[in-house]
Amino acid sequence: MSVGGELLIGLLILVGLLGIIIPILPGVILVFGVILAWAIITGGATAWTVFAISTVFLVLSGVIKYTWPGRKMKDAGVSNRALFLGAVLGIVGFFVIPVVGLFVGFVLGVYLSELQRLGQNQPAWQATKHALKGVGLSMLIELFGALLATATWITGALVA
């Protein structure tokens, strides 16, 4: 692959990494797809090994992203209903208040759900803070897996 092609692949991977931090783009899917495209175009054992290792990192981080923070939130007493309502209001908020509405809607949805369930402001706010920590941890895990996949691609691109 030409240097220009490698730079384009690297730029698209960077966009995918940004999509993990700013959840507008499907970050992990983009990183996966770009590394797959690179492996197809480059061809050879090295490219496919890079793709396989990157896929393992992305899949493992995806599994851990849902299990570890989810368990921590469950242990903290955050209800699944609150997370669901937070996600729904986050999506609505994204369209009502561009970009920041996702965050505002999620917080509002979790808080209102927990306030209705618990009946008191302080415990509802504590549950909301635990949900935010869980979402933050989930994003960090996803970013870490994508960074490992990116490092694998960089290594493979230098070798291939």
XYZ file of C-alpha atoms in Angstrom:
160
model
C 0.000 0.000 0.000
C 1.247 3.493 -0.770
C 2.231 5.974 1.920
C -0.836 8.038 1.040
C -3.043 4.984 1.497
C -1.451 4.221 4.856
C -2.008 7.837 5.943
C -5.664 7.642 4.886
C -6.103 4.419 6.861
C -4.440 6.055 9.867
C -6.698 9.116 9.569
C -9.820 6.941 9.403
C -8.667 4.988 12.466
C -8.169 8.322 14.261
C -11.744 9.299 13.344
C -12.887 5.966 14.806
C -10.975 6.639 18.037
C -12.597 10.063 18.267
C -15.952 8.364 17.711
C -15.406 6.409 20.917
C -14.771 9.578 22.913
C -17.483 11.625 21.179
C -20.245 9.091 20.607
C -21.464 10.457 17.290
C -19.683 7.933 15.089
C -19.588 4.163 15.622
C -15.955 4.243 16.742
C -15.120 0.587 17.260
C -16.966 -0.477 14.122
C -15.051 2.126 12.129
C -11.681 1.015 13.545
C -12.570 -2.622 12.838
C -13.760 -1.876 9.297
C -10.738 0.237 8.417
C -8.279 -2.386 9.664
C -10.238 -5.021 7.719
C -10.057 -2.879 4.572
C -6.312 -2.432 5.125
C -5.855 -6.201 5.513
C -7.818 -6.868 2.312
C -5.877 -4.259 0.315
C -2.481 -5.159 1.763
C -2.986 -8.913 1.767
C -0.553 -11.467 3.088
C -0.021 -13.271 6.355
C 1.148 -10.196 8.252
C -1.916 -8.141 7.321
C -4.335 -10.919 8.257
C -2.490 -11.591 11.516
C -2.747 -7.890 12.363
C -6.454 -7.989 11.567
C -6.984 -11.107 13.718
C -5.118 -9.664 16.710
C -6.925 -6.328 16.356
C -10.260 -8.145 16.204
C -9.449 -10.031 19.413
C -8.641 -6.737 21.191
C -11.851 -5.111 19.957
C -14.062 -8.084 20.832
C -12.505 -8.541 24.281
C -12.875 -4.853 25.094
C -16.479 -5.028 23.875
C -17.260 -7.918 26.205
C -15.463 -6.332 29.168
C -17.104 -2.967 28.445
C -20.536 -4.451 29.085
C -19.745 -6.814 31.937
C -17.398 -4.951 34.279
C -19.135 -1.520 34.465
C -22.532 -3.223 34.412
C -21.628 -5.291 37.457
C -20.288 -2.218 39.250
C -23.514 -0.304 38.552
C -25.628 -3.257 39.654
C -23.610 -3.486 42.889
C -24.205 0.257 43.420
C -27.952 -0.276 43.042
C -28.504 1.425 39.676
C -31.556 -0.144 38.039
C -31.617 -1.416 34.472
C -34.719 0.673 33.914
C -32.776 3.809 34.817
C -30.052 2.956 32.318
C -32.632 2.232 29.632
C -34.482 5.486 30.285
C -31.161 7.323 30.346
C -30.274 5.870 26.945
C -33.660 6.790 25.483
C -33.560 10.353 26.798
C -29.921 10.586 25.707
C -30.927 9.785 22.131
C -33.808 12.254 22.276
C -31.533 14.856 23.843
C -28.978 14.377 21.077
C -31.525 15.642 18.548
C -33.018 18.343 20.780
C -29.688 19.798 21.951
C -27.005 18.877 19.386
C -23.937 17.040 20.746
C -24.319 17.827 24.495
C -27.940 16.661 24.493
C -26.776 13.044 24.567
C -25.056 13.626 27.893
C -27.804 15.869 29.315
C -30.546 13.443 28.290
C -28.734 10.449 29.761
C -28.194 12.156 33.116
C -31.771 13.430 33.222
C -33.203 10.031 32.288
C -31.230 8.130 34.922
C -31.921 10.729 37.595
C -35.680 10.901 36.932
C -35.991 7.125 36.836
C -34.078 6.700 40.091
C -35.977 9.582 41.716
C -39.265 7.898 40.837
C -37.988 4.523 42.075
C -36.285 5.715 45.271
C -38.473 8.702 46.080
C -35.610 10.834 47.430
C -33.237 13.276 45.802
C -29.955 12.214 47.452
C -30.122 8.459 46.694
C -31.309 9.210 43.143
C -28.377 11.554 42.565
C -25.938 8.977 44.022
C -27.281 6.338 41.624
C -26.934 8.814 38.748
C -23.300 9.464 39.671
C -22.644 5.701 39.752
C -24.247 5.377 36.308
C -22.014 8.160 34.962
C -18.925 6.473 36.405
C -20.002 3.215 34.792
C -20.479 4.864 31.401
C -17.085 6.567 31.740
C -15.422 3.274 32.619
C -17.149 1.633 29.678
C -15.802 4.300 27.306
C -12.282 3.931 28.698
C -12.370 0.157 28.228
C -13.604 0.548 24.661
C -10.944 3.179 23.937
C -8.210 0.987 25.423
C -9.195 -1.950 23.198
C -9.273 0.301 20.129
C -5.877 1.777 21.030
C -4.427 -1.737 21.314
C -5.914 -2.566 17.908
C -4.451 0.671 16.523
C -1.012 -0.102 17.971
C -1.234 -3.540 16.382
C -2.088 -1.975 13.024
C 0.782 0.531 13.288
C 3.190 -2.303 14.032
C 1.828 -4.333 11.128
C 1.907 -1.361 8.752
C 5.559 -0.785 9.571
C 6.390 -4.459 8.995
C 4.191 -5.131 5.939
